[in-house]
Short mmCIF file of C-alpha atoms in Angstrom, two decimals:
data_model
loop_
_atom_site.label_atom_id
_atom_site.label_comp_id
_atom_site.label_asym_id
_atom_site.label_seq_id
_atom_site.Cartn_x
_atom_site.Cartn_y
_atom_site.Cartn_z
CA UNK M 254 0.00 0.00 0.00
CA UNK M 255 1.25 3.45 -0.86
CA UNK M 256 1.36 5.85 2.09
CA UNK M 257 0.92 8.63 -0.48
CA UNK M 258 -2.52 7.28 -1.26
CA UNK M 259 -3.45 7.21 2.40
CA UNK M 260 -2.17 10.74 3.03
CA UNK M 261 -3.81 12.22 -0.08
CA UNK M 262 -5.75 14.97 1.69
CA UNK M 263 -3.84 15.32 4.96
CA UNK M 264 -1.66 18.04 6.41
CA UNK M 265 0.47 16.22 8.97
CA UNK M 266 3.49 16.43 11.27
CA UNK M 267 3.84 14.99 14.84
CA UNK M 268 4.88 11.55 16.05
CA UNK M 269 2.32 9.85 18.28
CA UNK M 270 3.70 6.94 20.31
CA UNK M 271 0.62 4.74 20.59
CA UNK M 272 -1.65 3.64 17.75
CA UNK M 273 -4.53 1.25 17.52
CA UNK M 274 -3.87 -1.12 14.61
CA UNK M 275 -6.43 -0.86 11.87
CA UNK M 276 -8.06 2.34 13.13
CA UNK M 277 -5.53 4.96 12.04
CA UNK M 278 -7.86 6.50 9.44
CA UNK M 279 -10.45 7.34 12.13
CA UNK M 280 -8.40 10.23 13.60
CA UNK M 281 -5.96 12.55 11.87
CA UNK M 282 -4.01 12.92 15.10
CA UNK M 283 -2.93 9.29 14.93
CA UNK M 284 -1.90 9.66 11.30
CA UNK M 285 0.42 12.60 11.88
CA UNK M 286 3.27 10.35 13.00
CA UNK M 287 3.30 8.65 9.60
CA UNK M 288 4.99 11.66 8.01
CA UNK M 289 7.95 11.75 10.38
CA UNK M 290 8.15 7.95 10.37
CA UNK M 291 8.39 7.98 6.57
CA UNK M 292 11.15 10.61 6.76
CA UNK M 293 13.12 8.22 9.02
CA UNK M 294 12.50 5.27 6.70
CA UNK M 295 13.57 7.36 3.70
CA UNK M 296 16.91 8.05 5.40
CA UNK M 297 17.40 4.32 6.08
CA UNK M 298 16.54 3.54 2.45
CA UNK M 299 18.95 6.22 1.19
CA UNK M 300 21.71 4.73 3.34
CA UNK M 301 20.96 1.27 1.98
CA UNK M 302 20.99 2.48 -1.63
CA UNK M 303 24.27 4.37 -1.06
CA UNK M 304 25.93 1.22 0.32
CA UNK M 305 24.52 -0.84 -2.54
CA UNK M 306 25.85 1.66 -5.07
CA UNK M 307 29.27 1.51 -3.42
CA UNK M 308 29.13 -2.31 -3.49
CA UNK M 309 28.09 -2.39 -7.14
CA UNK M 310 30.75 0.23 -7.93
CA UNK M 311 33.45 -2.07 -6.61
CA UNK M 312 32.05 -4.98 -8.60
CA UNK M 313 31.91 -2.86 -11.76
CA UNK M 314 35.56 -1.85 -11.31
CA UNK M 315 36.57 -5.50 -10.96
CA UNK M 316 34.44 -6.43 -13.98
CA UNK M 317 36.11 -3.71 -16.05
CA UNK M 318 39.59 -4.92 -15.09
CA UNK M 319 38.66 -8.55 -15.85
CA UNK M 320 37.16 -7.62 -19.23
CA UNK M 321 40.22 -5.55 -20.06
CA UNK M 322 42.57 -8.41 -19.16
CA UNK M 323 40.45 -10.87 -21.11
CA UNK M 324 40.65 -8.83 -24.28
CA UNK M 325 44.41 -9.16 -24.46
CA UNK M 326 45.14 -12.90 -24.68
CA UNK M 327 42.17 -14.12 -26.71
CA UNK M 328 44.21 -14.84 -29.85
CA UNK M 329 47.21 -16.41 -28.16
CA UNK M 330 46.29 -17.17 -24.52
CA UNK M 331 49.20 -19.53 -23.93
CA UNK M 332 51.82 -17.11 -25.27
CA UNK M 333 50.27 -14.40 -23.11
CA UNK M 334 50.96 -16.48 -20.02
CA UNK M 335 54.60 -16.94 -20.98
CA UNK M 336 55.33 -13.56 -19.46
CA UNK M 337 55.64 -14.01 -15.66
CA UNK M 338 53.78 -10.82 -14.70
CA UNK M 339 50.89 -11.77 -16.99
CA UNK M 340 50.65 -15.14 -15.30
CA UNK M 341 50.79 -13.43 -11.88
CA UNK M 342 48.00 -11.03 -12.91
CA UNK M 343 45.70 -13.94 -13.78
CA UNK M 344 46.39 -15.63 -10.45
CA UNK M 345 45.83 -12.38 -8.56
CA UNK M 346 42.46 -11.83 -10.26
CA UNK M 347 41.33 -15.25 -9.12
CA UNK M 348 42.74 -14.85 -5.61
CA UNK M 349 41.78 -11.26 -4.77
CA UNK M 350 39.02 -10.84 -7.34
CA UNK M 351 36.94 -13.89 -8.15
CA UNK M 352 37.48 -15.25 -4.65
CA UNK M 353 37.88 -12.37 -2.16
CA UNK M 354 36.07 -9.52 -3.96
CA UNK M 355 33.06 -11.64 -4.86
CA UNK M 356 32.89 -13.04 -1.34
CA UNK M 357 33.11 -9.52 0.09
CA UNK M 358 30.73 -7.70 -2.25
CA UNK M 359 28.35 -10.26 -3.71
CA UNK M 360 27.48 -11.79 -0.37
CA UNK M 361 27.60 -8.47 1.48
CA UNK M 362 24.17 -7.76 3.05
CA UNK M 363 23.49 -4.04 3.45
CA UNK M 364 19.78 -4.54 4.14
CA UNK M 365 20.08 -5.27 7.87
CA UNK M 366 19.74 -1.67 9.11
CA UNK M 367 16.87 -0.94 6.73
CA UNK M 368 14.92 -4.11 7.46
CA UNK M 369 15.53 -3.75 11.21
CA UNK M 370 14.10 -0.22 11.13
CA UNK M 371 11.09 -1.42 9.14
CA UNK M 372 10.51 -4.38 11.47
CA UNK M 373 10.81 -2.12 14.53
CA UNK M 374 8.22 0.37 13.27
CA UNK M 375 5.92 -1.98 11.37
CA UNK M 376 3.31 -1.92 14.14
CA UNK M 377 2.74 1.71 13.20
CA UNK M 378 2.12 0.99 9.53
CA UNK M 379 -1.41 1.52 8.17
CA UNK M 380 -3.35 -1.72 7.89
CA UNK M 381 -5.63 -3.06 5.17
CA UNK M 382 -8.55 -1.64 7.17
CA UNK M 383 -6.88 1.78 7.14
CA UNK M 384 -6.43 1.51 3.38
CA UNK M 385 -10.08 0.61 2.77
CA UNK M 386 -11.18 3.25 5.29
CA UNK M 387 -9.13 5.97 3.57
CA UNK M 388 -10.52 5.09 0.12
CA UNK M 389 -14.05 4.96 1.53
CA UNK M 390 -13.45 8.40 3.04
CA UNK M 391 -12.36 9.83 -0.32
CA UNK M 392 -15.49 8.39 -1.95
CA UNK M 393 -17.60 9.86 0.86
CA UNK M 394 -16.04 13.27 0.24
CA UNK M 395 -16.79 12.99 -3.47
CA UNK M 396 -20.44 12.20 -2.78
CA UNK M 397 -20.95 14.76 -0.05
CA UNK M 398 -19.28 17.67 -1.84
CA UNK M 399 -19.84 16.66 -5.49
CA UNK M 400 -16.13 16.51 -6.33
CA UNK M 401 -14.77 14.70 -9.37
CA UNK M 402 -11.49 12.74 -9.20
CA UNK M 403 -9.83 15.39 -11.36
CA UNK M 404 -10.88 18.23 -9.06
CA UNK M 405 -9.96 16.25 -5.98
CA UNK M 406 -6.44 15.49 -7.20
CA UNK M 407 -5.61 18.70 -9.04
CA UNK M 408 -7.48 21.53 -7.36
CA UNK M 409 -6.36 23.67 -4.50
CA UNK M 410 -8.82 22.97 -1.68
CA UNK M 411 -8.84 25.58 1.05
CA UNK M 412 -5.32 26.75 0.14
CA UNK M 413 -4.11 23.13 0.31
CA UNK M 414 -2.70 21.81 -2.95
CA UNK M 415 -2.92 18.04 -3.41
CA UNK M 416 0.41 16.32 -4.01
CA UNK M 417 0.98 15.00 -7.52
CA UNK M 418 -1.43 12.11 -7.78
CA UNK M 419 -0.10 9.53 -10.19
CA UNK M 420 -1.99 7.15 -12.45
CA UNK M 421 -1.05 4.37 -10.04
CA UNK M 422 -2.73 6.11 -7.10
CA UNK M 423 -5.88 6.72 -9.16
CA UNK M 424 -5.85 3.07 -10.19
CA UNK M 425 -5.50 1.89 -6.58
CA UNK M 426 -8.42 4.08 -5.46
CA UNK M 427 -10.56 2.79 -8.33
CA UNK M 428 -9.63 -0.82 -7.63
CA UNK M 429 -10.44 -0.49 -3.94
CA UNK M 430 -13.78 1.13 -4.85
CA UNK M 431 -14.42 -1.92 -7.05
CA UNK M 432 -13.76 -4.28 -4.15
CA UNK M 433 -16.16 -2.17 -2.08
CA UNK M 434 -18.72 -2.72 -4.89
CA UNK M 435 -18.88 1.00 -5.57
CA UNK M 436 -18.87 0.68 -9.35
CA UNK M 437 -19.69 4.29 -10.21
CA UNK M 438 -16.60 5.55 -8.44
CA UNK M 439 -14.55 2.68 -9.88
CA UNK M 440 -15.53 3.98 -13.32
CA UNK M 441 -14.68 7.60 -12.42
CA UNK M 442 -11.21 6.77 -11.11
CA UNK M 443 -10.37 4.43 -14.00
CA UNK M 444 -11.40 7.15 -16.46
CA UNK M 445 -9.10 9.51 -14.57
CA UNK M 446 -6.31 6.96 -15.15
CA UNK M 447 -6.98 7.09 -18.90
CA UNK M 448 -6.96 10.90 -18.83
CA UNK M 449 -3.62 10.98 -17.03
CA UNK M 450 -2.14 8.51 -19.51
CA UNK M 451 -3.38 10.57 -22.44
CA UNK M 452 -2.75 14.13 -21.23
CA UNK M 453 0.14 13.68 -18.82
CA UNK M 454 1.82 10.64 -20.42
CA UNK M 455 1.80 9.00 -16.99
CA UNK M 456 1.92 5.23 -17.44
CA UNK M 457 3.31 4.44 -13.99
CA UNK M 458 3.15 0.65 -13.58
CA UNK M 459 -0.42 0.40 -14.92
CA UNK M 460 -1.47 -1.23 -18.19
CA UNK M 461 -4.38 -0.25 -20.40
CA UNK M 462 -5.90 -3.78 -20.35
CA UNK M 463 -6.01 -3.62 -16.52
CA UNK M 464 -7.92 -0.34 -16.64
CA UNK M 465 -10.25 -1.52 -19.40
CA UNK M 466 -10.98 -4.67 -17.37
CA UNK M 467 -12.26 -2.67 -14.40
CA UNK M 468 -14.05 -0.19 -16.64
CA UNK M 469 -15.87 -2.91 -18.56
CA UNK M 470 -17.42 -4.57 -15.53
CA UNK M 471 -18.13 -1.26 -13.78
CA UNK M 472 -19.94 0.10 -16.84
CA UNK M 473 -21.97 -3.09 -16.98
CA UNK M 474 -22.89 -2.81 -13.29
CA UNK M 475 -24.05 0.81 -13.63
CA UNK M 476 -26.12 -0.04 -16.70
CA UNK M 477 -23.97 0.94 -19.69
CA UNK M 478 -23.82 -2.32 -21.66
CA UNK M 479 -22.54 -0.73 -24.89
CA UNK M 480 -19.53 0.79 -23.09
CA UNK M 481 -18.91 -2.48 -21.24
CA UNK M 482 -18.70 -4.36 -24.54
CA UNK M 483 -16.46 -1.71 -26.11
CA UNK M 484 -13.95 -1.79 -23.23
CA UNK M 485 -13.96 -5.60 -23.39
CA UNK M 486 -13.17 -5.46 -27.10
CA UNK M 487 -10.36 -3.00 -26.33
CA UNK M 488 -8.83 -5.61 -24.01
CA UNK M 489 -9.05 -8.31 -26.68
CA UNK M 490 -7.49 -6.01 -29.25
CA UNK M 491 -4.28 -5.95 -27.21
CA UNK M 492 -4.59 -9.53 -25.90
CA UNK M 493 -6.88 -11.78 -28.01
CA UNK M 494 -6.41 -14.66 -25.55
CA UNK M 495 -7.54 -12.75 -22.43
CA UNK M 496 -9.78 -15.39 -20.83
CA UNK M 497 -11.93 -13.15 -18.64
CA UNK M 498 -12.50 -10.69 -21.48
CA UNK M 499 -13.59 -13.56 -23.76
CA UNK M 500 -16.01 -14.85 -21.12
CA UNK M 501 -17.35 -11.36 -20.43
CA UNK M 502 -17.88 -10.61 -24.12
CA UNK M 503 -19.97 -13.77 -24.44
CA UNK M 504 -21.88 -12.87 -21.30
CA UNK M 505 -22.56 -9.31 -22.49
CA UNK M 506 -23.69 -10.62 -25.87
CA UNK M 507 -26.20 -12.91 -24.14
CA UNK M 508 -27.41 -9.98 -22.06
CA UNK M 509 -27.96 -7.95 -25.20
CA UNK M 510 -30.01 -10.77 -26.76
CA UNK M 511 -32.22 -10.98 -23.67
CA UNK M 512 -32.68 -7.22 -23.51
CA UNK M 513 -31.92 -5.56 -26.90
CA UNK M 514 -32.78 -2.10 -25.56
CA UNK M 515 -30.05 -2.38 -22.95
CA UNK M 516 -27.38 -1.92 -25.64
CA UNK M 517 -28.58 1.61 -26.39
CA UNK M 518 -29.32 2.56 -22.80
CA UNK M 519 -26.97 5.26 -21.43
CA UNK M 520 -26.62 5.99 -17.71
CA UNK M 521 -24.97 9.35 -17.10
CA UNK M 522 -25.74 9.96 -13.42
CA UNK M 523 -24.92 7.97 -10.35
CA UNK M 524 -27.80 6.12 -8.71
CA UNK M 525 -27.09 5.78 -5.02
CA UNK M 526 -28.86 3.34 -2.78
CA UNK M 527 -29.13 5.67 0.20
CA UNK M 528 -31.89 7.12 2.37
CA UNK M 529 -33.39 10.41 1.16
CA UNK M 530 -32.23 11.94 4.43
CA UNK M 531 -28.62 11.23 3.42
CA UNK M 532 -29.03 13.28 0.25
CA UNK M 533 -30.56 16.14 2.26
CA UNK M 534 -27.78 15.95 4.83
CA UNK M 535 -25.11 16.13 2.10
CA UNK M 536 -26.88 19.06 0.48
CA UNK M 537 -26.79 20.93 3.79
CA UNK M 538 -23.10 20.14 4.09
CA UNK M 539 -22.51 21.83 0.75
CA UNK M 540 -24.70 24.88 1.27
CA UNK M 541 -26.81 26.40 4.03
CA UNK M 542 -30.50 26.98 3.55
CA UNK M 543 -31.37 30.70 3.47
CA UNK M 544 -32.94 32.13 6.61
CA UNK M 545 -36.50 33.36 5.98
CA UNK M 546 -36.62 37.16 5.75
CA UNK M 547 -39.23 37.39 8.49
CA UNK M 548 -36.68 35.86 10.91
CA UNK M 549 -33.73 38.08 10.05
CA UNK M 550 -34.42 40.52 12.89
CA UNK M 551 -34.43 37.64 15.39
CA UNK M 552 -30.94 36.40 14.47
CA UNK M 553 -29.13 38.55 16.98
CA UNK M 554 -26.09 38.60 19.25
CA UNK M 555 -26.20 39.59 22.91
CA UNK M 556 -24.44 39.32 26.25
CA UNK M 557 -25.94 36.71 28.58
CA UNK M 558 -25.65 36.65 32.38
CA UNK M 559 -28.26 33.94 33.04
CA UNK M 560 -30.42 35.57 35.69
CA UNK M 561 -27.56 37.80 36.79
CA UNK M 562 -25.29 34.95 37.79
CA UNK M 563 -22.54 36.60 39.91
CA UNK M 564 -19.77 34.90 37.92
CA UNK M 565 -21.21 36.23 34.66
CA UNK M 566 -21.84 39.84 35.69
CA UNK M 567 -18.28 40.94 34.89
CA UNK M 568 -17.67 38.34 32.17
CA UNK M 569 -20.97 37.69 30.44
CA UNK M 570 -21.36 34.96 27.83
CA UNK M 571 -21.35 36.24 24.26
CA UNK M 572 -24.31 34.59 22.54
CA UNK M 573 -25.20 34.37 18.85
CA UNK M 574 -28.66 33.09 17.93
CA UNK M 575 -27.92 30.56 15.17
CA UNK M 576 -31.38 29.01 14.75
CA UNK M 577 -34.88 29.59 16.10
CA UNK M 578 -36.74 26.26 15.84
CA UNK M 579 -35.16 24.44 17.51
CA UNK M 580 -33.42 27.14 19.48
CA UNK M 581 -29.69 26.88 18.88
CA UNK M 582 -27.30 29.27 20.54
CA UNK M 583 -23.58 29.74 19.95
CA UNK M 584 -21.50 30.75 22.98
CA UNK M 585 -18.69 32.71 21.33
CA UNK M 586 -15.09 32.07 22.47
CA UNK M 587 -16.33 29.74 25.20
CA UNK M 588 -12.87 28.19 25.70
CA UNK M 589 -9.47 29.86 25.50
CA UNK M 590 -6.58 28.61 23.37
CA UNK M 591 -4.76 27.51 26.52
CA UNK M 592 -7.76 25.52 27.76
CA UNK M 593 -8.26 23.81 24.41
CA UNK M 594 -4.58 22.90 24.13
CA UNK M 595 -4.70 21.38 27.61
CA UNK M 596 -7.84 19.37 26.81
CA UNK M 597 -6.26 17.99 23.64
CA UNK M 598 -3.07 17.14 25.52
CA UNK M 599 -5.01 15.25 28.21
CA UNK M 600 -7.21 13.47 25.68
CA UNK M 601 -4.48 12.17 23.34
CA UNK M 602 -3.51 9.10 25.43
CA UNK M 603 -7.19 8.25 25.92
CA UNK M 604 -8.34 8.42 22.29
CA UNK M 605 -10.11 5.30 21.04
CA UNK M 606 -12.37 4.56 18.09
CA UNK M 607 -15.60 6.48 18.72
CA UNK M 608 -18.72 4.38 19.21
CA UNK M 609 -22.38 4.92 18.50
CA UNK M 610 -25.40 3.58 20.31
CA UNK M 611 -26.94 0.47 18.72
CA UNK M 612 -30.67 1.16 18.97
CA UNK M 613 -31.43 -2.58 18.97
CA UNK M 614 -29.09 -3.66 21.77
CA UNK M 615 -28.54 -0.38 23.61
CA UNK M 616 -24.79 -1.08 23.48
CA UNK M 617 -22.17 1.38 22.23
CA UNK M 618 -20.05 0.00 19.37
CA UNK M 619 -17.92 1.22 16.41
CA UNK M 620 -19.94 2.17 13.35
CA UNK M 621 -19.13 3.15 9.75
CA UNK M 622 -21.40 6.17 10.06
CA UNK M 623 -19.22 7.65 12.80
CA UNK M 624 -15.56 8.07 11.86
CA UNK M 625 -13.57 9.61 14.69
CA UNK M 626 -11.70 8.83 17.91
CA UNK M 627 -12.75 10.03 21.32
CA UNK M 628 -11.51 10.14 24.89
CA UNK M 629 -13.24 11.03 28.14
CA UNK M 630 -12.01 13.56 30.72
CA UNK M 631 -13.40 13.52 34.24
CA UNK M 632 -13.17 15.66 37.37
CA UNK M 633 -12.29 12.44 39.19
CA UNK M 634 -8.99 12.11 37.30
CA UNK M 635 -6.19 13.77 39.24
CA UNK M 636 -4.52 15.00 36.07
CA UNK M 637 -7.62 16.63 34.57
CA UNK M 638 -9.60 17.57 37.66
CA UNK M 639 -8.71 21.30 37.70
CA UNK M 640 -9.49 22.15 34.08
CA UNK M 641 -12.56 19.91 33.86
CA UNK M 642 -13.92 21.39 37.09
CA UNK M 643 -13.41 24.92 35.74
CA UNK M 644 -15.13 24.11 32.43
CA UNK M 645 -18.00 22.31 34.18
CA UNK M 646 -18.61 25.40 36.32
CA UNK M 647 -18.68 27.54 33.18
CA UNK M 648 -21.19 25.18 31.53
CA UNK M 649 -23.32 25.25 34.70
CA UNK M 650 -23.30 29.05 34.68
CA UNK M 651 -24.08 29.29 30.95
CA UNK M 652 -26.87 26.70 30.79
CA UNK M 653 -28.29 27.02 34.29
CA UNK M 654 -28.20 23.22 34.62
CA UNK M 655 -26.52 21.05 37.21
CA UNK M 656 -23.37 19.20 36.20
CA UNK M 657 -23.95 16.54 38.89
CA UNK M 658 -25.88 14.48 36.34
CA UNK M 659 -23.87 15.38 33.24
CA UNK M 660 -21.56 12.99 31.43
CA UNK M 661 -17.80 13.54 31.46
CA UNK M 662 -16.27 15.75 28.81
CA UNK M 663 -15.82 13.81 25.57
CA UNK M 664 -12.94 15.02 23.36
CA UNK M 665 -13.15 13.93 19.71
CA UNK M 666 -10.71 14.04 16.80
CA UNK M 667 -12.05 13.28 13.31
CA UNK M 668 -10.14 11.26 10.70
CA UNK M 669 -9.96 11.33 6.89
CA UNK M 670 -13.41 12.43 5.77
CA UNK M 671 -14.38 12.22 9.46
CA UNK M 672 -18.10 12.53 9.99
CA UNK M 673 -21.10 11.45 12.06
CA UNK M 674 -24.25 10.77 10.08
CA UNK M 675 -27.70 12.10 11.17
CA UNK M 676 -28.64 11.07 14.70
CA UNK M 677 -30.34 12.22 17.90
CA UNK M 678 -28.41 12.78 21.11
CA UNK M 679 -31.42 11.71 23.21
CA UNK M 680 -32.84 8.21 23.51
CA UNK M 681 -36.25 7.73 21.93
CA UNK M 682 -39.20 6.01 23.58
CA UNK M 683 -38.42 2.58 22.20
CA UNK M 684 -34.80 2.82 23.36
CA UNK M 685 -33.13 2.28 26.68
CA UNK M 686 -32.70 5.84 28.02
CA UNK M 687 -29.16 5.52 29.41
CA UNK M 688 -30.32 3.30 32.28
CA UNK M 689 -26.74 2.39 33.15
CA UNK M 690 -26.27 6.00 34.31
CA UNK M 691 -29.59 6.28 36.11
CA UNK M 692 -29.95 9.97 35.23
CA UNK M 693 -32.74 9.81 32.70
CA UNK M 694 -32.48 11.10 29.16
CA UNK M 695 -30.10 13.69 27.73
CA UNK M 696 -31.87 16.99 28.25
CA UNK M 697 -29.37 19.15 26.35
CA UNK M 698 -26.10 19.16 24.43
CA UNK M 699 -23.12 21.52 24.47
CA UNK M 700 -20.77 21.00 21.52
CA UNK M 701 -17.46 22.89 21.71
CA UNK M 702 -15.30 23.37 18.62
CA UNK M 703 -11.60 23.13 19.45
CA UNK M 704 -10.20 23.83 15.98
CA UNK M 705 -11.02 25.70 12.82
CA UNK M 706 -11.77 23.40 9.89
CA UNK M 707 -10.40 24.58 6.54
CA UNK M 708 -13.19 23.02 4.49
CA UNK M 709 -16.17 20.92 5.53
CA UNK M 710 -16.89 19.69 9.04
CA UNK M 711 -20.05 21.75 9.61
CA UNK M 712 -22.73 20.68 12.09
CA UNK M 713 -26.08 20.46 10.30
CA UNK M 714 -29.61 19.95 11.64
CA UNK M 715 -31.33 17.82 9.03
CA UNK M 716 -34.93 18.36 10.16
CA UNK M 717 -34.78 22.12 10.50
CA UNK M 718 -32.07 23.08 8.00
CA UNK M 719 -29.71 24.64 10.54
CA UNK M 720 -26.00 24.74 9.70
CA UNK M 721 -23.16 25.73 12.02
CA UNK M 722 -19.59 26.34 10.79
CA UNK M 723 -16.87 25.29 13.29
CA UNK M 724 -14.92 28.16 14.82
CA UNK M 725 -12.15 27.56 17.29
CA UNK M 726 -13.38 28.02 20.88
CA UNK M 727 -17.09 28.45 20.07
CA UNK M 728 -19.72 26.24 21.75
CA UNK M 729 -23.08 25.28 20.26
CA UNK M 730 -25.96 24.68 22.70
CA UNK M 731 -29.43 23.22 22.21
CA UNK M 732 -32.19 21.47 24.14
CA UNK M 733 -32.70 17.81 23.19
CA UNK M 734 -35.93 17.50 25.18
CA UNK M 735 -38.98 19.68 25.35
CA UNK M 736 -40.19 20.80 28.78
CA UNK M 737 -42.67 17.91 28.68
CA UNK M 738 -39.76 15.45 28.53
CA UNK M 739 -40.58 14.52 24.94
CA UNK M 740 -37.65 14.37 22.54
CA UNK M 741 -37.42 17.32 20.16
CA UNK M 742 -37.24 15.63 16.75
CA UNK M 743 -36.03 18.88 15.19
CA UNK M 744 -32.64 18.38 16.87
CA UNK M 745 -31.62 15.53 14.55
CA UNK M 746 -28.15 16.55 13.48
CA UNK M 747 -24.96 15.38 11.80
CA UNK M 748 -21.26 16.20 11.55
CA UNK M 749 -20.37 16.81 7.89
CA UNK M 750 -17.26 15.10 6.51
CA UNK M 751 -14.01 17.00 7.00
CA UNK M 752 -12.80 17.84 3.49
CA UNK M 753 -9.55 19.66 4.33
CA UNK M 754 -8.00 20.21 7.74
CA UNK M 755 -8.50 18.61 11.11
CA UNK M 756 -11.43 18.80 13.47
CA UNK M 757 -11.38 18.67 17.27
CA UNK M 758 -14.56 18.96 19.31
CA UNK M 759 -15.60 18.51 22.92
CA UNK M 760 -19.07 17.24 23.86
CA UNK M 761 -20.99 17.69 27.09
CA UNK M 762 -24.28 15.84 27.47
CA UNK M 763 -26.49 16.92 30.37
CA UNK M 764 -29.20 14.62 31.76
CA UNK M 765 -32.69 15.16 33.19
CA UNK M 766 -32.16 14.10 36.79
CA UNK M 767 -31.48 16.98 39.17
CA UNK M 768 -32.80 19.62 36.78
CA UNK M 769 -36.40 19.62 38.08
CA UNK M 770 -36.12 23.08 39.67
CA UNK M 771 -33.68 24.48 37.15
CA UNK M 772 -35.88 23.66 34.19
CA UNK M 773 -39.38 22.90 35.46
CA UNK M 774 -41.41 20.36 33.47
CA UNK M 775 -44.58 21.10 31.51
CA UNK M 776 -47.74 18.99 31.27
CA UNK M 777 -48.18 20.08 27.66
CA UNK M 778 -46.38 17.50 25.51
CA UNK M 779 -45.84 20.07 22.76
CA UNK M 780 -43.87 22.43 24.97
#
């Protein structure tokens, strides 16, 4: 696997000592060490090549001297040996050359240092799961942001220029998409291979028949039988004995007989087998819905002291109204740079693959629709107690809710194309409402952004059309439950895929228990 493929969209740079095998793609933090590791391996490889060149140089010098000596006595070898120094020279070549030099340089193994370094660091190498996960992430980014392979590999995205993406890399992405049974994207990436071969004369270790082979079956799977047959014929033109192409051509011919109209059918747009909500979610990720004019005057900013809380009188919370129904507030600059750096530092050793709640079992488990790593910080931990206590007090002051029945701070780092598909933070009626905690349902959510995201990574509310852009230090706050205790279905939300950059967030989920006098209940289920 090429590390270039895996690092296609990443801006990286720090070594991280501990990695979870097979989950590197789920957090950019744990991929950053790959860059410095590759720099070290490059130095080992350079050293190996230098030693090999020196070894081969010595062998070439001996070969030149042997060839030169051989050219002299070919006509009269015996007479040549009559001269004593000539005879000595032949003996010396055998003694110090064919014997000693070959023993020294042919059997010399310069690979030990290189292979030892590789073996020592191999536990940090991306796995097959990382490879598939990275390709899946690139495909997800294409779908979510409507980006073609050419734009993805050649464009400057958010002031980040992609490295030179070779035909081989495009081929590997297309092939992996094929194995994932994503035939539309297989077709797109194989066509990009053909374009690179034609326009850039880039034939790096990829043959046309290989590309045509993937294109033929992918075109067939998306419904373009004519193109499938043409690509198959292109294979046979260069290799008339290609067994699979011969079988496929017969198969396609039979398909055409069964359905003659299929030959002229042309499919020009991707048909995706996804929920309609997914398409709406991706549309929101690309562009916000306009705010109705009648609500413009309500989208305001103000200072908030929450019933004249003494701690907020001198330092009130800066609030921006981001959405009305449901009510979504943004607490501006809620955390300082120093606080965020400390939270990230404390969370790094604790980061594990983020889980999502299985609505059938009630258990939390890894899921393809949530790509990130998370770690929990508690007031009970000696190392984090001071900063977590300070932040909890600030959340208490800002929301007016007790932190006694709130979950620990969850710090999250998103990976390549990191996202979290549409979900509710609260448990619905048919689900187990966090019984293991004994605090009832999640009454509200505070989501703190701990990094700017160059492109992508917005938080979108799929039912109401709300869209929040991450800004470093800002916190987004909303009520998950109505005053009646009913879940507010308008709070269904998602984290859009990170297109360029890295995304750090911190979550705080506050539960019902202990809030009875802070947020009194209502008997009206609609309130």
